[in-house]
């Protein structure tokens, strides 16, 4: 059974547009040619892939399943094309790495700087994401490596402990909570918040946690980096939920106060996730090895300690 790539691209375009004509136009085919190709594809598959309805072209159950495979195949082809382009430019390889906001703004920059400096023939495409979405992207082959919070489900993915952080509340020096003993987040949700951007994993986590507690989050402003968050907190605009590593990295204690949280989720172990390390490229394996040798990595602590070597 052999499938033509043009037919598969056409099939995906029709499925996404729910229209044969619109799908055909998207891949630069006439409607007649598209109809002929679709019939051939259904013949090859041995079953109908679409049903015509008042709403347009609707996928059959077989079509739904084929679409899942086509999306995966096309994604792999795009990755392959990108890697071959890199080879043509003299670059040995590229790595797509997704990370949550805590790791992206604290532990990863210095670790990746060291790796890239030592490996000039490797490129890294680094993006922020929500931990749950990152795990799905790695599982689906849309990313090579992920760094996520340890409390999320990762299914069959391989995981490696990377670092541990803790979420804290940060207030201005004169805020009512500034001298507070450790509290629950619930006790702080009546105050105004300064938050990271709406697309950040830090904000998604805070919003979802407030929702689970049955409370509304009062956001005065969204900004795009933690440095600006802390600057606004110091000015008394609101309080913020920030990883302690970032708080110390930015020397925020000079103008702000830190309030510990008693919530169990405030402790945030981070882990690296991959599909199957043995099947990954050599440069992906090298990157993960480098990250696990970082001083912040629990894996290194276990390796260096007498208990870890026993």
Coordinates of N, CA, C and O in Angstrom, one line a residue, residues 98-227:
X98 N 11.3 22.4 24.7 CA 10.2 23.1 25.3 C 10.4 23.1 26.8 O 10.8 22.1 27.4
X99 N 10.2 24.3 27.5 CA 10.4 24.3 28.9 C 9.3 25.2 29.6 O 8.8 26.1 29.0
X100 N 9.0 24.9 30.8 CA 8.0 25.7 31.6 C 8.7 27.0 32.0 O 10.0 27.1 32.0
X101 N 8.0 28.0 32.5 CA 8.5 29.3 32.8 C 9.6 29.3 33.9 O 10.6 30.0 33.8
X102 N 9.4 28.4 34.9 CA 10.3 28.3 36.0 C 11.7 28.0 35.5 O 12.7 28.6 35.8
X103 N 11.8 26.9 34.7 CA 13.1 26.4 34.3 C 13.7 27.4 33.2 O 14.9 27.6 33.2
X104 N 12.8 27.9 32.4 CA 13.2 28.8 31.3 C 13.9 30.1 31.8 O 14.8 30.6 31.2
X105 N 13.4 30.5 32.9 CA 13.9 31.8 33.5 C 14.9 31.7 34.6 O 15.3 32.7 35.1
X106 N 15.2 30.4 35.0 CA 16.1 30.3 36.1 C 17.3 29.3 35.8 O 18.4 29.8 35.5
X107 N 17.0 28.0 35.7 CA 18.1 27.0 35.6 C 18.6 26.9 34.2 O 19.8 26.6 34.0
X108 N 17.7 27.0 33.2 CA 18.1 26.6 31.8 C 19.1 27.5 31.1 O 20.0 27.1 30.4
X109 N 19.0 28.9 31.2 CA 19.9 29.7 30.5 C 21.4 29.4 30.6 O 22.1 29.3 29.6
X110 N 21.8 29.3 31.9 CA 23.3 29.1 32.1 C 23.7 27.7 31.6 O 24.7 27.5 31.0
X111 N 22.8 26.7 31.8 CA 23.1 25.3 31.4 C 23.2 25.3 29.9 O 24.1 24.6 29.3
X112 N 22.2 25.9 29.2 CA 22.3 25.9 27.7 C 23.4 26.7 27.2 O 24.0 26.4 26.1
X113 N 23.8 27.8 27.8 CA 24.9 28.6 27.4 C 26.2 27.7 27.4 O 27.0 27.8 26.4
X114 N 26.4 27.0 28.4 CA 27.5 26.1 28.5 C 27.5 25.0 27.4 O 28.6 24.7 26.8
X115 N 26.4 24.4 27.2 CA 26.3 23.4 26.2 C 26.5 24.0 24.8 O 27.3 23.4 24.0
X116 N 25.9 25.1 24.4 CA 26.1 25.7 23.1 C 27.5 26.2 22.9 O 28.0 26.0 21.7
X117 N 28.1 26.7 23.9 CA 29.5 27.1 23.8 C 30.4 25.9 23.4 O 31.4 26.1 22.7
X118 N 30.1 24.8 24.0 CA 30.9 23.6 23.8 C 30.5 22.8 22.6 O 31.3 22.0 22.1
X119 N 29.4 23.2 22.0 CA 28.9 22.4 20.8 C 28.5 23.4 19.7 O 27.3 23.6 19.5
X120 N 29.4 24.1 19.1 CA 29.1 25.2 18.1 C 28.4 24.6 16.9 O 27.8 25.4 16.1
X121 N 28.3 23.3 16.7 CA 27.6 22.8 15.5 C 26.2 22.3 15.8 O 25.6 21.6 15.0
X122 N 25.7 22.7 16.9 CA 24.3 22.4 17.3 C 23.5 23.6 17.5 O 23.9 24.5 18.2
X123 N 22.3 23.6 17.0 CA 21.3 24.7 17.2 C 20.2 24.2 18.1 O 19.9 23.0 18.1
X124 N 19.7 25.1 19.0 CA 18.6 24.7 19.9 C 17.4 25.7 19.6 O 17.6 26.9 19.6
X125 N 16.2 25.2 19.3 CA 15.0 26.0 19.2 C 14.3 25.9 20.6 O 13.8 24.8 20.9
X126 N 14.3 26.9 21.4 CA 13.8 26.9 22.7 C 12.5 27.7 22.8 O 12.5 28.9 22.4
X127 N 11.5 27.1 23.4 CA 10.2 27.8 23.5 C 9.6 27.5 24.9 O 9.9 26.4 25.5
X128 N 8.9 28.4 25.4 CA 8.2 28.2 26.7 C 6.8 27.5 26.4 O 6.2 27.7 25.4
X129 N 6.4 26.7 27.4 CA 5.1 26.1 27.3 C 4.6 25.7 28.6 O 5.3 25.7 29.6
X130 N 3.3 25.3 28.7 CA 2.7 24.7 29.8 C 3.2 23.3 30.0 O 3.3 22.6 29.0
X131 N 3.4 22.9 31.2 CA 4.0 21.5 31.5 C 3.2 20.4 30.8 O 3.8 19.5 30.2
X132 N 1.9 20.5 30.9 CA 1.0 19.4 30.3 C 1.2 19.4 28.8 O 1.3 18.3 28.2
X133 N 1.2 20.6 28.2 CA 1.3 20.7 26.8 C 2.7 20.3 26.3 O 2.8 19.6 25.2
X134 N 3.7 20.5 27.1 CA 5.0 20.1 26.7 C 5.1 18.6 26.7 O 5.7 18.0 25.7
X135 N 4.6 17.9 27.7 CA 4.6 16.5 27.7 C 3.9 15.9 26.5 O 4.4 14.9 25.9
X136 N 2.8 16.5 26.1 CA 2.0 16.0 24.9 C 2.9 16.2 23.6 O 2.9 15.4 22.8
X137 N 3.5 17.4 23.6 CA 4.3 17.7 22.4 C 5.5 16.7 22.2 O 5.8 16.3 21.1
X138 N 6.1 16.4 23.3 CA 7.2 15.4 23.3 C 6.7 14.0 22.9 O 7.3 13.4 22.0
X139 N 5.6 13.7 23.5 CA 5.0 12.3 23.2 C 4.6 12.2 21.7 O 4.7 11.2 21.1
X140 N 4.1 13.4 21.1 CA 3.7 13.4 19.7 C 4.8 13.6 18.7 O 4.6 13.7 17.5
X141 N 6.0 13.8 19.2 CA 7.2 14.0 18.4 C 7.3 15.4 17.9 O 8.1 15.7 16.9
X142 N 6.6 16.4 18.5 CA 6.6 17.8 18.0 C 7.8 18.5 18.8 O 8.0 19.7 18.5
X143 N 8.4 17.9 19.7 CA 9.5 18.4 20.4 C 10.5 17.3 20.8 O 10.0 16.1 21.0
X144 N 11.8 17.5 20.9 CA 12.7 16.5 21.2 C 12.9 16.3 22.7 O 12.9 15.2 23.2
X145 N 12.9 17.4 23.4 CA 13.1 17.4 24.9 C 12.2 18.4 25.5 O 11.9 19.4 25.0
X146 N 11.7 18.0 26.7 CA 10.9 18.9 27.5 C 11.4 19.0 28.9 O 12.0 18.1 29.5
X147 N 11.2 20.2 29.5 CA 11.5 20.4 31.0 C 10.2 20.8 31.6 O 9.6 21.8 31.2
X148 N 9.7 20.0 32.5 CA 8.3 20.2 33.1 C 8.3 20.0 34.6 O 9.3 19.5 35.2
X149 N 7.2 20.4 35.2 CA 7.0 20.2 36.6 C 6.8 18.7 36.9 O 6.2 18.0 36.1
X150 N 7.3 18.2 38.0 CA 7.3 16.8 38.2 C 6.0 16.2 38.6 O 5.8 15.0 38.5
X151 N 5.0 17.1 38.9 CA 3.7 16.5 39.3 C 2.8 16.2 38.2 O 1.6 15.7 38.4
X152 N 3.2 16.4 36.9 CA 2.3 16.1 35.8 C 2.4 14.7 35.3 O 3.5 14.1 35.5
X153 N 1.4 14.2 34.7 CA 1.5 12.8 34.2 C 2.3 12.8 32.9 O 2.0 13.7 32.0
X154 N 3.2 11.9 32.7 CA 4.0 11.9 31.5 C 3.9 10.5 30.8 O 4.6 10.3 29.8
X155 N 3.0 9.7 31.2 CA 2.7 8.4 30.5 C 4.0 7.6 30.3 O 4.7 7.3 31.2
X156 N 4.2 7.2 29.0 CA 5.3 6.4 28.7 C 6.6 7.1 28.4 O 7.7 6.5 28.1
X157 N 6.6 8.4 28.6 CA 7.9 9.2 28.4 C 8.9 8.8 29.4 O 8.6 8.5 30.6
X158 N 10.2 8.9 29.0 CA 11.3 8.7 30.0 C 11.5 10.0 30.7 O 11.5 11.1 30.1
X159 N 11.7 10.0 32.0 CA 11.9 11.2 32.8 C 13.2 11.1 33.6 O 13.7 10.1 34.0
X160 N 13.8 12.3 33.8 CA 15.1 12.5 34.5 C 14.9 13.7 35.5 O 14.6 14.8 35.0
X161 N 15.2 13.6 36.8 CA 15.2 14.7 37.6 C 16.2 15.8 37.2 O 17.3 15.5 36.9
X162 N 15.7 17.1 37.1 CA 16.6 18.1 36.7 C 17.0 19.1 37.7 O 18.1 19.5 38.0
X163 N 16.0 19.7 38.4 CA 16.2 20.7 39.4 C 15.0 20.8 40.4 O 14.0 20.2 40.1
X164 N 15.1 21.5 41.4 CA 14.0 21.8 42.3 C 13.9 23.2 42.6 O 14.9 23.9 43.0
X165 N 12.7 23.8 42.6 CA 12.4 25.2 42.8 C 11.3 25.2 43.8 O 10.7 24.2 44.2
X166 N 11.0 26.4 44.3 CA 9.8 26.6 45.1 C 9.1 27.9 44.8 O 9.8 28.9 44.5
X167 N 7.8 27.9 44.7 CA 7.0 29.1 44.4 C 6.8 29.9 45.6 O 6.4 29.3 46.7
X168 N 7.0 31.2 45.6 CA 6.7 32.0 46.7 C 5.9 33.2 46.3 O 5.8 33.5 45.1
X169 N 5.3 33.9 47.3 CA 4.6 35.2 47.0 C 5.6 36.3 47.2 O 6.4 36.2 48.2
X170 N 5.6 37.3 46.4 CA 6.5 38.4 46.5 C 5.6 39.7 46.6 O 4.7 39.9 45.9
X171 N 6.0 40.5 47.6 CA 5.2 41.7 47.9 C 6.2 42.9 48.0 O 7.4 42.7 48.1
X172 N 5.6 44.1 48.0 CA 6.4 45.3 48.3 C 6.8 45.3 49.8 O 6.2 44.6 50.6
X173 N 7.8 46.0 50.1 CA 8.2 46.1 51.5 C 7.1 46.6 52.5 O 7.0 46.2 53.6
X174 N 6.2 47.5 52.0 CA 5.2 48.1 52.8 C 3.9 47.3 52.7 O 2.9 47.8 53.3
X175 N 3.8 46.2 52.0 CA 2.5 45.5 51.9 C 2.1 44.8 53.2 O 2.9 44.5 54.0
X176 N 0.8 44.7 53.3 CA 0.2 44.0 54.5 C 0.7 42.6 54.7 O 0.8 42.2 55.9
X177 N 1.1 41.9 53.7 CA 1.6 40.6 53.8 C 3.1 40.5 53.9 O 3.7 39.4 54.1
X178 N 3.8 41.6 53.9 CA 5.3 41.6 53.8 C 5.9 40.9 55.0 O 6.9 40.2 54.8
X179 N 5.4 41.0 56.2 CA 6.0 40.4 57.4 C 5.2 39.2 57.8 O 5.3 38.7 58.9
X180 N 4.4 38.6 56.9 CA 3.6 37.5 57.2 C 4.4 36.2 57.4 O 5.3 36.0 56.7
X181 N 4.0 35.3 58.3 CA 4.6 34.0 58.4 C 4.1 33.2 57.2 O 3.2 33.7 56.4
X182 N 4.6 32.0 56.9 CA 4.1 31.2 55.8 C 2.6 31.1 55.7 O 1.9 30.9 56.8
X183 N 2.0 31.3 54.5 CA 0.5 31.3 54.4 C 0.1 30.4 53.2 O 1.0 30.0 52.5
X184 N -1.2 30.2 53.1 CA -1.7 29.5 51.9 C -2.0 30.5 50.9 O -2.2 31.6 51.1
X185 N -1.9 30.0 49.6 CA -2.3 31.0 48.5 C -3.7 31.5 48.7 O -4.0 32.6 48.4
X186 N -4.6 30.6 49.2 CA -6.0 31.0 49.4 C -6.1 32.3 50.2 O -6.9 33.2 49.9
X187 N -5.2 32.4 51.2 CA -5.3 33.6 52.1 C -4.7 34.9 51.4 O -4.9 36.0 51.9
X188 N -4.2 34.7 50.2 CA -3.6 35.9 49.5 C -4.4 36.3 48.3 O -4.2 37.4 47.7
X189 N -5.4 35.5 47.9 CA -6.2 35.8 46.7 C -7.1 37.0 46.8 O -7.7 37.4 45.7
X190 N -7.3 37.6 47.9 CA -8.1 38.8 48.0 C -7.3 40.0 47.6 O -7.8 41.1 47.4
X191 N -6.0 39.9 47.4 CA -5.1 41.0 47.0 C -4.9 41.0 45.5 O -5.2 40.1 44.8
X192 N -4.5 42.2 45.0 CA -4.3 42.4 43.5 C -3.0 41.7 43.2 O -2.0 41.6 44.0
X193 N -2.9 41.2 41.9 CA -1.7 40.5 41.5 C -1.1 41.1 40.2 O -1.8 41.7 39.4
X194 N 0.2 41.0 40.2 CA 1.0 41.4 39.0 C 1.3 40.0 38.4 O 1.9 39.2 39.0
X195 N 1.0 39.8 37.1 CA 1.2 38.5 36.5 C 2.0 38.5 35.2 O 2.1 39.5 34.5
X196 N 2.6 37.4 34.9 CA 3.3 37.2 33.6 C 2.2 37.2 32.5 O 1.0 37.2 32.8
X197 N 2.6 37.2 31.3 CA 1.7 37.3 30.2 C 0.6 36.1 30.2 O 0.9 35.1 30.8
X198 N -0.5 36.4 29.5 CA -1.6 35.4 29.5 C -1.2 34.0 28.9 O -1.8 33.0 29.2
X199 N -0.1 34.0 28.1 CA 0.3 32.8 27.5 C 1.4 32.0 28.3 O 1.7 30.9 27.9
X200 N 1.8 32.6 29.3 CA 2.9 32.0 30.1 C 2.4 30.9 31.0 O 1.3 30.9 31.4
X201 N 3.3 29.9 31.2 CA 2.9 28.7 32.0 C 2.7 29.2 33.5 O 1.9 28.6 34.2
X202 N 3.5 30.2 33.9 CA 3.4 30.7 35.3 C 2.0 31.2 35.5 O 1.3 30.9 36.5
X203 N 1.5 32.0 34.6 CA 0.1 32.6 34.7 C -0.9 31.5 34.7 O -1.9 31.5 35.4
X204 N -0.8 30.6 33.7 CA -1.8 29.5 33.6 C -1.9 28.7 34.9 O -3.0 28.4 35.4
X205 N -0.7 28.4 35.5 CA -0.7 27.6 36.7 C -1.4 28.4 37.8 O -2.3 27.9 38.6
X206 N -1.1 29.7 38.0 CA -1.7 30.5 39.0 C -3.2 30.6 38.8 O -4.0 30.5 39.8
X207 N -3.6 30.9 37.6 CA -5.1 31.0 37.3 C -5.8 29.7 37.6 O -6.9 29.7 38.2
X208 N -5.2 28.6 37.2 CA -5.9 27.3 37.4 C -6.0 26.9 38.9 O -7.0 26.4 39.4
X209 N -4.9 27.3 39.6 CA -4.9 27.0 41.1 C -6.0 27.8 41.8 O -6.7 27.3 42.6
X210 N -6.1 29.1 41.4 CA -7.1 30.0 42.0 C -8.5 29.4 41.7 O -9.4 29.4 42.5
X211 N -8.7 29.0 40.4 CA -10.0 28.4 40.0 C -10.3 27.2 40.9 O -11.4 27.0 41.3
X212 N -9.3 26.3 41.1 CA -9.5 25.1 41.9 C -9.9 25.5 43.3 O -10.7 24.7 44.0
X213 N -9.4 26.6 43.8 CA -9.7 27.1 45.2 C -11.0 27.8 45.2 O -11.5 28.3 46.3
X214 N -11.7 28.0 44.1 CA -13.0 28.6 44.0 C -12.9 30.1 44.1 O -13.9 30.8 44.6
X215 N -11.8 30.7 43.8 CA -11.6 32.1 43.9 C -11.2 32.8 42.6 O -10.7 32.1 41.7
X216 N -11.6 34.1 42.5 CA -11.3 34.8 41.3 C -9.9 35.5 41.5 O -9.6 36.0 42.5
X217 N -9.1 35.5 40.4 CA -7.8 36.1 40.5 C -7.9 37.6 40.0 O -8.3 37.9 38.9
X218 N -7.5 38.5 40.9 CA -7.5 39.9 40.5 C -6.2 40.4 39.9 O -5.2 40.6 40.6
X219 N -6.2 40.4 38.6 CA -4.9 40.8 37.9 C -5.0 42.3 37.5 O -5.8 42.7 36.7
X220 N -4.0 43.0 38.0 CA -3.9 44.4 37.6 C -3.2 44.6 36.3 O -3.5 45.6 35.5
X221 N -2.2 43.8 36.0 CA -1.4 43.9 34.8 C -0.7 42.6 34.4 O -0.3 41.9 35.3
X222 N -0.6 42.4 33.1 CA 0.2 41.3 32.6 C 1.5 41.8 32.0 O 1.4 42.8 31.2
X223 N 2.6 41.2 32.3 CA 3.9 41.7 31.6 C 4.6 40.5 31.1 O 4.2 39.3 31.4
X224 N 5.7 40.7 30.4 CA 6.4 39.6 29.6 C 7.6 39.0 30.3 O 8.2 38.1 29.7
X225 N 8.1 39.5 31.4 CA 9.2 38.9 32.1 C 9.2 39.2 33.6 O 8.5 40.1 34.1
X226 N 9.9 38.3 34.3 CA 9.8 38.4 35.8 C 10.5 39.7 36.3 O 10.1 40.1 37.4
X227 N 11.5 40.2 35.6 CA 12.1 41.4 36.1 C 11.1 42.6 36.2 O 11.1 43.3 37.1

